[in-house]
């Protein structure tokens, strides 16, 4: 399947490893025998038509969605094990959502501080300092006392990224982070993500931003009907002719 | 605030107007009966009756407030339990299972046995709401007061019948509290369910435990959303407390009837009670308005009071 680089290996080097993962909603199969792994520092972009299981694929990694078959390990810990401390596991994986999902009833600063204090047990001062660092990084220090509903979509998404980073995660998952944004706000979010990728953050990004994929991805996964149809290095994916389904998809979304 | 007070005042005036000029209504209003003292005993006065009314008002407020405390706390817990849709696995200590098995509520993982406590709690909450919401309040009142002491073990029954302090009042508070709790539970459940799944995911994804997800994210938002329907239930507890007269609580309505029986001035007494009920509920409404305004989230249109 992957002729150039053995990136789907399951020999234990990947920080995220999925082996033969299947998931059903009732009779409907959302994930079918998905196997892949992500190494430390690797950036993987997942694309595919809607309903192909992209979002579900990253939601099973931190156990937000259960799966019925196969195994997933994050940093050596089995996600599907009934006795795994999922909250602890999740605190090591940052996640960014399509609709930002900032907590509406608390300020921006409190949004970023919340889990630092309640999960990592940081002191108020410590959490505040870390939050300020991150707000500075995403360019939103002056918004710290506002509430989420008072920010633009792009600003909210940058705060959401800061909230994830505040936990000093080992990897970041992005679920269509720019799909709910106005066009002029997409770049401010992608810039933050690009910078993050360059610093060596391990990232899995569900996105249709092929420009972003071309710039920063190490690998691209193409999904269709719950299957991982392509799992290739960026150059292979965009260079050599792929399977019919992936070609059709690319021809549709690369036009604009 | 001013407009609210004006509205309440207007409704009282309209109400009084209606009682006063309805068709062939020839009634000799004798408002002085409410303030007469027992010195006018020849005129049928053993009052002062307004003092009776105030006593009744005190019990109405006491019963309703105490019942609301039960309703709000218990209803919140039941409502939260009804929203549990994921297993809450508790590891059984010390016991290992040699075989693998997995059912809806108990399973094993590497020999460790886990029990899904959430399944039991969820089921309990569902049954609670079904029972307490679907039996008429008056029937519940009679069941608690007359039937329940006979159902429990003999000694407990005797204690309930003989030694329970303020038996009528206690039973009324307890019954009204449990009934209203089922309604509060439904509001809380609806409030939590109205929050998008994504919020829950986001809260879980930053590593909050299920309890923390509720404590810091779901509950603060959902309680803000349900302030208006909760206000209705809070008012309901004051109005429903009038049913307590059927088991002998001398609350406002009971006192009013008593005045009618003693003085035949029923219209005056009931009018006074009506005004007082509206007054009390208006204060509750005003207080809830203030609460709503206090906790309003800046910039969030859907949660803003108009």
Coordinates of C-alpha atoms in Angstrom, one line a residue, chain B residues 104 106 110 133 136 152-154 160 196 211 214 230 239 260:
Chain B
X104 CA -24.5 -4.2 30.1
X106 CA -20.7 -5.8 34.6
X110 CA -7.5 -8.5 32.4
X133 CA -44.5 13.0 37.9
X136 CA -51.5 13.5 41.1
X152 CA -43.3 0.7 56.9
X153 CA -42.2 -1.6 59.7
X154 CA -44.4 -1.2 62.8
X160 CA -44.4 8.6 62.1
X196 CA -24.1 20.7 22.4
X211 CA -17.7 14.8 37.6
X214 CA -20.6 18.4 35.0
X230 CA -37.2 26.7 37.2
X239 CA -49.4 27.5 44.8
X260 CA -65.3 32.1 56.1

